[in-house]
Tab-separated table of C-alpha atoms (C1' of nucleotides) in Angstrom:
chain	number	residue	atom	x	y	z
A	238	MET	CA	52.578	166.976	107.508
A	239	ALA	CA	54.619	169.527	105.709
A	240	LEU	CA	54.702	169.937	101.948
A	241	LEU	CA	58.428	169.220	101.736
A	242	SER	CA	60.777	167.150	103.895
A	243	LYS	CA	63.265	168.917	106.137
A	244	SER	CA	66.110	167.692	103.981
A	245	CYS	CA	64.412	169.283	101.022
A	246	VAL	CA	63.857	172.680	102.603
A	247	TYR	CA	67.428	172.687	103.908
A	248	GLY	CA	68.590	171.918	100.390
A	249	ILE	CA	66.473	174.728	98.980
A	250	ARG	CA	67.656	177.248	101.555
A	251	ALA	CA	71.271	176.294	100.870
A	252	ALA	CA	70.736	176.561	97.133
A	253	ILE	CA	69.233	180.030	97.440
A	254	LEU	CA	72.104	181.131	99.636
A	255	MET	CA	74.560	179.781	97.098
A	256	ALA	CA	72.754	181.668	94.345
A	257	ILE	CA	73.067	184.848	96.395
A	258	LYS	CA	76.804	184.335	96.743
A	259	GLY	CA	77.116	183.946	92.987
A	260	ASN	CA	78.582	180.932	91.265
A	261	GLU	CA	82.164	182.034	90.694
A	262	GLU	CA	84.031	179.878	93.200
A	263	PHE	CA	83.388	176.771	95.227
A	264	ILE	CA	81.601	177.613	98.458
A	265	SER	CA	82.386	175.554	101.531
A	266	ILE	CA	79.438	173.617	102.914
A	267	LYS	CA	80.588	174.431	106.422
A	268	ASP	CA	80.170	178.132	105.683
A	269	ILE	CA	76.707	177.619	104.217
A	270	ALA	CA	75.707	175.563	107.250
A	271	LYS	CA	76.982	178.268	109.576
A	272	ASP	CA	75.021	180.935	107.701
A	273	LEU	CA	71.837	178.874	107.784
A	274	ASN	CA	72.387	177.632	111.325
A	275	LEU	CA	72.296	173.967	110.286
A	276	SER	CA	74.477	170.975	111.064
A	277	ALA	CA	77.341	170.950	108.553
A	278	HIS	CA	77.440	167.151	108.454
A	279	PHE	CA	73.771	166.907	107.717
A	280	LEU	CA	73.886	169.579	105.057
A	281	THR	CA	76.833	167.812	103.458
A	282	LYS	CA	74.698	164.716	103.017
A	283	ILE	CA	71.874	166.688	101.507
A	284	LEU	CA	74.071	168.582	99.078
A	285	GLN	CA	75.719	165.292	98.157
A	286	GLN	CA	72.382	164.259	96.695
A	287	LEU	CA	72.345	167.391	94.574
A	288	THR	CA	75.883	166.631	93.449
A	289	GLN	CA	74.959	163.068	92.560
A	290	GLU	CA	72.025	164.352	90.529
A	291	GLY	CA	74.402	166.595	88.615
A	292	LEU	CA	72.947	169.854	89.930
A	293	LEU	CA	76.126	170.727	91.824
A	294	LEU	CA	79.823	170.258	91.224
A	295	SER	CA	81.920	169.503	94.284
A	296	HIS	CA	85.574	169.837	95.010
A	297	ARG	CA	87.535	168.507	97.988
A	298	GLY	CA	90.412	170.022	99.846
A	299	PRO	CA	91.286	173.613	100.697
A	300	LYS	CA	89.332	176.096	98.585
A	301	GLY	CA	86.964	173.236	97.927
A	302	GLY	CA	83.213	173.222	98.316
A	303	VAL	CA	80.244	173.140	95.996
A	304	LYS	CA	78.978	175.241	93.113
A	305	PHE	CA	76.194	174.925	90.591
A	306	SER	CA	76.912	172.974	87.441
A	307	ARG	CA	74.802	175.517	85.506
A	308	GLU	CA	73.878	179.165	86.005
A	309	PRO	CA	71.479	179.498	88.949
A	310	LYS	CA	69.281	181.440	86.555
A	311	LEU	CA	68.578	178.209	84.722
A	312	ILE	CA	67.950	176.071	87.794
A	313	LYS	CA	64.334	175.779	88.872
A	314	LEU	CA	63.124	174.987	92.356
A	315	ILE	CA	61.546	171.771	91.169
A	316	GLU	CA	64.963	170.365	90.295
A	317	ILE	CA	66.028	170.600	93.938
A	318	VAL	CA	62.770	169.044	95.086
A	319	ALA	CA	63.057	166.272	92.503
A	320	ALA	CA	66.606	165.444	93.610
A	321	ILE	CA	65.724	165.254	97.320
A	322	ASP	CA	62.045	164.413	97.790
A	323	GLY	CA	61.326	163.153	94.311
A	324	LEU	CA	58.365	164.183	92.205
A	325	GLU	CA	55.830	162.066	94.089
A	326	LEU	CA	54.076	165.173	95.424
A	327	PHE	CA	53.326	166.342	91.912
A	328	GLU	CA	52.415	162.982	90.508
A	329	GLU	CA	50.650	160.866	93.083
A	330	CYS	CA	47.016	160.437	94.083
A	331	ALA	CA	46.041	162.575	97.075
A	332	LEU	CA	44.479	159.529	98.715
A	333	GLY	CA	47.546	157.414	98.021
A	334	LEU	CA	45.702	154.964	95.790
A	335	HIS	CA	48.142	153.278	93.491
A	336	GLY	CA	46.041	152.661	90.429
A	337	CYS	CA	44.387	156.091	90.577
A	338	GLY	CA	44.123	157.687	87.147
A	339	THR	CA	41.645	158.659	84.473
A	340	ALA	CA	40.519	155.073	84.005
A	341	THR	CA	40.149	154.217	87.698
A	342	PRO	CA	40.036	157.530	89.593
A	343	CYS	CA	39.641	158.099	93.313
A	344	PRO	CA	36.888	160.492	94.424
A	345	LEU	CA	39.354	163.372	94.628
A	346	HIS	CA	41.125	162.571	91.398
A	347	GLU	CA	39.784	165.292	89.170
A	348	LYS	CA	40.176	168.194	91.586
A	349	TRP	CA	43.534	167.098	92.821
A	350	SER	CA	45.111	166.396	89.459
A	351	GLU	CA	44.086	169.859	88.355
A	352	HIS	CA	45.603	171.297	91.495
A	353	LYS	CA	48.802	169.286	91.209
A	354	LEU	CA	49.494	170.958	87.898
A	355	VAL	CA	49.231	174.415	89.426
A	356	LEU	CA	51.486	173.404	92.284
A	357	ARG	CA	54.000	171.903	89.930
A	358	ARG	CA	53.958	174.989	87.776
A	359	LEU	CA	54.802	177.060	90.855
A	360	PHE	CA	57.920	175.027	91.516
A	361	GLU	CA	58.795	174.879	87.837
A	362	THR	CA	58.552	178.625	87.483
A	363	GLU	CA	60.678	179.813	90.361
A	364	SER	CA	64.364	179.904	89.507
A	365	LEU	CA	67.040	180.027	92.150
A	366	GLU	CA	68.264	183.326	90.822
A	367	LYS	CA	64.833	184.877	91.114
A	368	LEU	CA	64.455	183.662	94.677
A	369	ALA	CA	67.928	184.936	95.474
A	370	ASP	CA	66.979	188.327	94.071
A	371	ASN	CA	63.843	188.332	96.213
A	372	VAL	CA	65.973	187.783	99.253
A	373	GLN	CA	68.401	190.533	98.422
A	374	GLU	CA	66.032	193.167	97.148
A	375	ALA	CA	63.434	192.828	99.853
A	376	GLY	CA	65.701	191.755	102.686
A	377	LEU	CA	63.916	188.441	103.021
A	378	ARG	CA	64.931	185.628	105.277
A	379	LEU	CA	66.479	182.206	104.928
A	380	ARG	CA	67.052	181.325	108.564
A	381	THR	CA	64.569	180.462	111.268
A	382	LEU	CA	64.295	183.214	113.813
A	383	SER	CA	65.243	182.787	117.437
A	384	GLN	CA	63.703	185.182	119.937
A	385	LEU	CA	67.001	187.044	119.887
A	386	ASP	CA	66.905	187.328	116.127
A	387	ILE	CA	63.411	188.769	116.320
A	388	LEU	CA	64.561	191.517	118.658
A	389	GLU	CA	67.431	192.162	116.288
A	390	PHE	CA	65.072	192.312	113.336
A	391	ASN	CA	62.805	194.770	115.047
A	392	LYS	CA	65.753	197.067	115.542
A	393	ASN	CA	67.282	196.778	112.087
A	394	LYS	CA	64.385	195.585	109.945
A	395	ARG	CA	66.805	193.174	108.371
A	396	LEU	CA	68.536	189.877	108.971
B	793	MET	CA	56.828	163.301	100.515
B	794	ALA	CA	53.129	162.951	100.175
B	795	LEU	CA	50.617	165.693	100.769
B	796	LEU	CA	48.898	163.817	103.582
B	797	SER	CA	50.111	161.218	106.069
B	798	LYS	CA	49.024	157.618	105.657
B	799	SER	CA	46.911	157.879	108.780
B	800	CYS	CA	45.162	160.820	107.231
B	801	VAL	CA	44.368	159.160	103.914
B	802	TYR	CA	43.181	156.042	105.734
B	803	GLY	CA	40.924	158.271	107.818
B	804	ILE	CA	39.578	159.978	104.718
B	805	ARG	CA	38.950	156.718	102.901
B	806	ALA	CA	37.142	155.360	105.937
B	807	ALA	CA	35.073	158.505	106.267
B	808	ILE	CA	34.005	158.379	102.628
B	809	LEU	CA	33.065	154.740	102.997
B	810	MET	CA	31.032	155.577	106.081
B	811	ALA	CA	29.282	158.343	104.182
B	812	ILE	CA	28.432	155.870	101.435
B	813	LYS	CA	26.872	153.518	103.977
B	814	GLY	CA	24.726	156.340	105.321
B	815	ASN	CA	24.713	157.498	108.904
B	816	GLU	CA	21.774	155.571	110.329
B	817	GLU	CA	23.499	153.011	112.532
B	818	PHE	CA	26.896	152.536	114.091
B	819	ILE	CA	29.271	150.884	111.638
B	820	SER	CA	31.871	148.487	113.005
B	821	ILE	CA	35.448	149.566	112.437
B	822	LYS	CA	36.389	145.986	111.675
B	823	ASP	CA	33.975	145.986	108.753
B	824	ILE	CA	35.315	149.260	107.424
B	825	ALA	CA	38.860	147.950	107.716
B	826	LYS	CA	37.914	144.798	105.860
B	827	ASP	CA	36.298	146.807	103.058
B	828	LEU	CA	39.323	149.051	102.722
B	829	ASN	CA	41.835	146.262	103.173
B	830	LEU	CA	43.460	147.943	106.194
B	831	SER	CA	44.497	146.716	109.629
B	832	ALA	CA	41.478	147.009	111.936
B	833	HIS	CA	43.616	147.903	114.950
B	834	PHE	CA	45.380	150.639	113.093
B	835	LEU	CA	42.178	152.049	111.701
B	836	THR	CA	40.694	151.993	115.205
B	837	LYS	CA	43.474	154.298	116.379
B	838	ILE	CA	42.917	156.664	113.518
B	839	LEU	CA	39.160	156.819	113.937
B	840	GLN	CA	39.681	157.311	117.667
B	841	GLN	CA	41.251	160.630	116.817
B	842	LEU	CA	38.166	161.603	114.869
B	843	THR	CA	36.020	160.573	117.828
B	844	GLN	CA	38.146	162.599	120.213
B	845	GLU	CA	37.788	165.612	117.950
B	846	GLY	CA	34.028	165.211	118.074
B	847	LEU	CA	33.645	164.315	114.409
B	848	LEU	CA	32.496	160.794	115.184
B	849	LEU	CA	30.389	159.195	117.880
B	850	SER	CA	31.471	155.760	119.021
B	851	HIS	CA	29.684	152.991	120.767
B	852	ARG	CA	31.130	149.827	122.303
B	853	GLY	CA	29.689	146.374	122.428
B	854	PRO	CA	27.575	144.384	119.984
B	855	LYS	CA	25.992	146.604	117.355
B	856	GLY	CA	28.610	149.142	118.326
B	857	GLY	CA	30.909	151.037	116.019
B	858	VAL	CA	31.233	154.584	114.836
B	859	LYS	CA	28.983	157.090	113.107
B	860	PHE	CA	29.228	160.761	112.258
B	861	SER	CA	28.144	163.228	114.910
B	862	ARG	CA	26.638	165.385	112.147
B	863	GLU	CA	25.268	164.725	108.681
B	864	PRO	CA	28.099	163.769	106.325
B	865	LYS	CA	26.742	166.483	104.070
B	866	LEU	CA	27.981	169.051	106.568
B	867	ILE	CA	31.399	167.517	107.128
B	868	LYS	CA	34.189	168.857	104.965
B	869	LEU	CA	37.360	167.041	104.053
B	870	ILE	CA	39.452	169.611	105.865
B	871	GLU	CA	37.915	168.587	109.182
B	872	ILE	CA	39.319	165.085	108.798
B	873	VAL	CA	42.707	166.454	107.802
B	874	ALA	CA	42.701	168.906	110.708
B	875	ALA	CA	41.911	166.144	113.194
B	876	ILE	CA	44.662	163.821	111.972
B	877	ASP	CA	47.459	165.801	110.326
B	878	GLY	CA	46.579	169.211	111.690
B	879	LEU	CA	46.346	172.357	109.611
B	880	GLU	CA	50.098	172.855	109.327
B	881	LEU	CA	49.991	172.176	105.587
B	882	PHE	CA	47.621	175.088	105.042
B	883	GLU	CA	49.290	177.469	107.439
B	884	GLU	CA	53.032	176.965	107.467
B	885	CYS	CA	55.850	178.449	105.424
B	886	ALA	CA	56.894	176.218	102.524
B	887	LEU	CA	60.510	176.559	103.585
B	888	GLY	CA	59.658	175.735	107.206
B	889	LEU	CA	60.799	179.103	108.537
B	890	HIS	CA	59.081	179.793	111.823
B	891	GLY	CA	58.820	183.564	111.765
B	892	CYS	CA	57.779	183.663	108.103
B	893	GLY	CA	54.941	186.119	107.500
B	894	THR	CA	54.170	189.445	105.917
B	895	ALA	CA	56.631	191.261	108.160
B	896	THR	CA	59.505	188.823	107.741
B	897	PRO	CA	58.725	186.719	104.680
B	898	CYS	CA	60.806	183.950	103.139
B	899	PRO	CA	61.555	184.192	99.405
B	900	LEU	CA	58.625	181.925	98.556
B	901	HIS	CA	56.211	183.546	100.975
B	902	GLU	CA	54.034	185.470	98.564
B	903	LYS	CA	53.548	182.742	95.984
B	904	TRP	CA	53.084	180.015	98.516
B	905	SER	CA	50.639	181.830	100.751
B	906	GLU	CA	48.510	182.523	97.710
B	907	HIS	CA	48.669	178.891	96.774
B	908	LYS	CA	47.950	177.650	100.291
B	909	LEU	CA	44.615	179.441	100.154
B	910	VAL	CA	43.615	177.658	96.961
B	911	LEU	CA	44.663	174.331	98.418
B	912	ARG	CA	42.785	175.001	101.614
B	913	ARG	CA	39.705	175.999	99.666
B	914	LEU	CA	39.824	172.665	97.873
B	915	PHE	CA	39.696	170.762	101.136
B	916	GLU	CA	37.140	173.124	102.621
B	917	THR	CA	34.841	172.722	99.645
B	918	GLU	CA	34.662	168.969	99.344
B	919	SER	CA	32.083	167.439	101.652
B	920	LEU	CA	32.089	163.772	102.545
B	921	GLU	CA	28.686	163.341	101.029
B	922	LYS	CA	29.801	164.801	97.727
B	923	LEU	CA	32.833	162.525	97.635
B	924	ALA	CA	30.633	159.587	98.534
B	925	ASP	CA	28.310	160.481	95.672
B	926	ASN	CA	31.289	160.668	93.318
B	927	VAL	CA	32.236	157.174	94.318
B	928	GLN	CA	28.776	155.773	93.833
B	929	GLU	CA	27.747	157.584	90.679
B	930	ALA	CA	30.953	157.098	88.780
B	931	GLY	CA	32.012	153.803	90.306
B	932	LEU	CA	35.176	155.328	91.692
B	933	ARG	CA	37.644	153.599	93.951
B	934	LEU	CA	38.628	153.708	97.591
B	935	ARG	CA	40.971	150.755	97.765
B	936	THR	CA	44.428	150.315	96.348
B	937	LEU	CA	44.446	147.910	93.476
B	938	SER	CA	46.278	144.624	93.536
B	939	GLN	CA	47.186	143.089	90.186
B	940	LEU	CA	44.249	140.788	90.689
B	941	ASP	CA	41.914	143.693	91.279
B	942	ILE	CA	43.100	145.309	88.080
B	943	LEU	CA	42.217	142.203	86.068
B	944	GLU	CA	38.856	142.190	87.793
B	945	PHE	CA	38.350	145.847	86.961
B	946	ASN	CA	39.149	145.317	83.327
B	947	LYS	CA	36.468	142.679	83.172
B	948	ASN	CA	33.755	144.515	85.068
B	949	LYS	CA	34.764	148.164	84.788
B	950	ARG	CA	33.928	148.493	88.437
B	951	LEU	CA	35.284	147.735	91.891
C	400	DA	C1'	24.358	136.419	135.512
C	401	DG	C1'	27.123	135.114	131.636
C	402	DT	C1'	28.913	135.446	127.021
C	403	DA	C1'	30.027	137.513	122.853
C	404	DT	C1'	31.084	141.756	120.643
C	405	DT	C1'	33.145	146.019	120.001
C	406	DA	C1'	35.852	150.433	120.850
C	407	DA	C1'	39.613	152.301	124.025
C	408	DA	C1'	44.089	152.242	125.603
C	409	DG	C1'	48.668	151.023	126.155
C	410	DA	C1'	52.857	148.285	125.199
C	411	DC	C1'	55.612	147.030	121.790
C	412	DT	C1'	57.909	146.459	117.045
C	413	DC	C1'	59.459	148.005	112.556
C	414	DT	C1'	60.626	151.525	109.243
C	415	DT	C1'	61.862	156.037	107.756
C	416	DT	C1'	63.502	160.494	108.666
C	417	DT	C1'	66.556	163.356	110.948
C	418	DA	C1'	70.832	163.975	112.886
C	419	DT	C1'	75.600	163.075	114.773
C	420	DC	C1'	80.181	161.228	114.586
C	421	DC	C1'	84.209	159.142	112.765
C	422	DT	C1'	87.278	157.756	109.101
C	423	DA	C1'	88.849	157.955	104.333
C	424	DA	C1'	90.019	160.239	100.115
C	425	DA	C1'	91.202	164.229	97.534
C	426	DT	C1'	93.375	168.508	97.152
C	427	DT	C1'	95.919	172.750	98.240
C	428	DA	C1'	99.747	175.136	99.996
C	429	DA	C1'	103.742	175.577	102.688
D	613	DT	C1'	106.539	165.538	101.806
D	614	DT	C1'	103.795	167.201	105.357
D	615	DA	C1'	99.949	169.542	107.291
D	616	DA	C1'	95.630	171.506	106.851
D	617	DT	C1'	91.252	171.626	104.670
D	618	DT	C1'	87.256	169.896	102.663
D	619	DT	C1'	83.866	166.553	100.542
D	620	DA	C1'	82.557	161.425	100.599
D	621	DG	C1'	80.841	157.678	102.930
D	622	DG	C1'	79.661	154.587	106.550
D	623	DA	C1'	78.171	153.577	111.387
D	624	DT	C1'	75.302	154.811	114.732
D	625	DA	C1'	71.631	157.149	117.389
D	626	DA	C1'	67.410	159.614	118.249
D	627	DA	C1'	62.720	160.805	116.941
D	628	DA	C1'	58.618	160.280	114.436
D	629	DG	C1'	55.485	157.560	111.700
D	630	DA	C1'	53.351	153.203	110.724
D	631	DG	C1'	51.672	149.045	112.263
D	632	DT	C1'	50.742	144.901	115.555
D	633	DC	C1'	49.205	142.787	119.704
D	634	DT	C1'	47.181	142.352	124.233
D	635	DT	C1'	44.308	143.863	127.820
D	636	DT	C1'	40.455	146.566	129.519
D	637	DA	C1'	35.902	148.629	129.555
D	638	DA	C1'	31.378	149.079	127.848
D	639	DT	C1'	27.327	147.060	125.979
D	640	DA	C1'	23.849	143.943	124.003
D	641	DC	C1'	21.743	139.678	123.904
D	642	DT	C1'	20.544	135.249	125.770
DNA sequence: AGTATTAAAGACTCTTTTATCCTAAATTAA
DNA sequence: TTAATTTAGGATAAAAGAGTCTTTAATACT
């Protein structure tokens, strides 16, 4: 099991890339998909969810694409997660017990509910702009690396 | 997305129940399944994985069942998780980027790798015996609650 | 020896997630 | 108005996860 679904991490990667490109004009989903090496159709579906949640504005036709409805500075990672995976991760019992809570806790309840808060705080704290800055300043990555990419990286120390 | 797969939480619940029952004799999987309100066949598959990993001993035939290969005191939660879900959760990049690491980090790498350690520690710290004690001392729960169960609980403050 | 019991193992089904493909609708620009 | 571009949306397919069912193998007890 991973922490986040694939759809969710694709959505996050796309959002960070969009934040890097600024939020002046609409950015075509096809271009984002090409940059991230993802299926454009699939990414379209994922970003549609962000549009429906009001996180993105979309525009059809030539010069169309998507852009954030607010400054990326103000958008926190948890908003992307909430729109795609939901907040279950930050709210549910680790043992999946429905009635788990202070009144009727599971044996992990106390430890896990403490931990959930920390995890949630992490996602609430990171803004897209900050993550975008990380990427640019430190030359961080958004794409998975193929063997070829790794060779390339070793030469240029950058992707 | 949940933190752990259903198989994994079923395995954990079963293991805690087994720890509560002590580790003297083989316990029949059917009985465990009945107690936890799970499908016996499905639980058999899950516990098979724990047997194959050497966490459990199994025995066929009358008076057969499963028991821990070591004292439940010595078995940590993370061993169950490792056997069923694997350690991916505690080792992988939050954005699912394969080459992510100190050399070629993703924008979340630093924060998440710090956090992964804390999460891992949580699962490494909790022993089955301790969780079993929690359940017994505080009257905690291992089953999901039906509406009927909740009424029952409100009467007796215990399940 | 025979029978009942129990885990192991495999076939199979159902659901969800992931992914692809095609068509429709909106929009721009010539 | 026509053509090109781009998101929206639905149909479909493939893969993984969740769950059921049947058969087989081992074992204990009579």
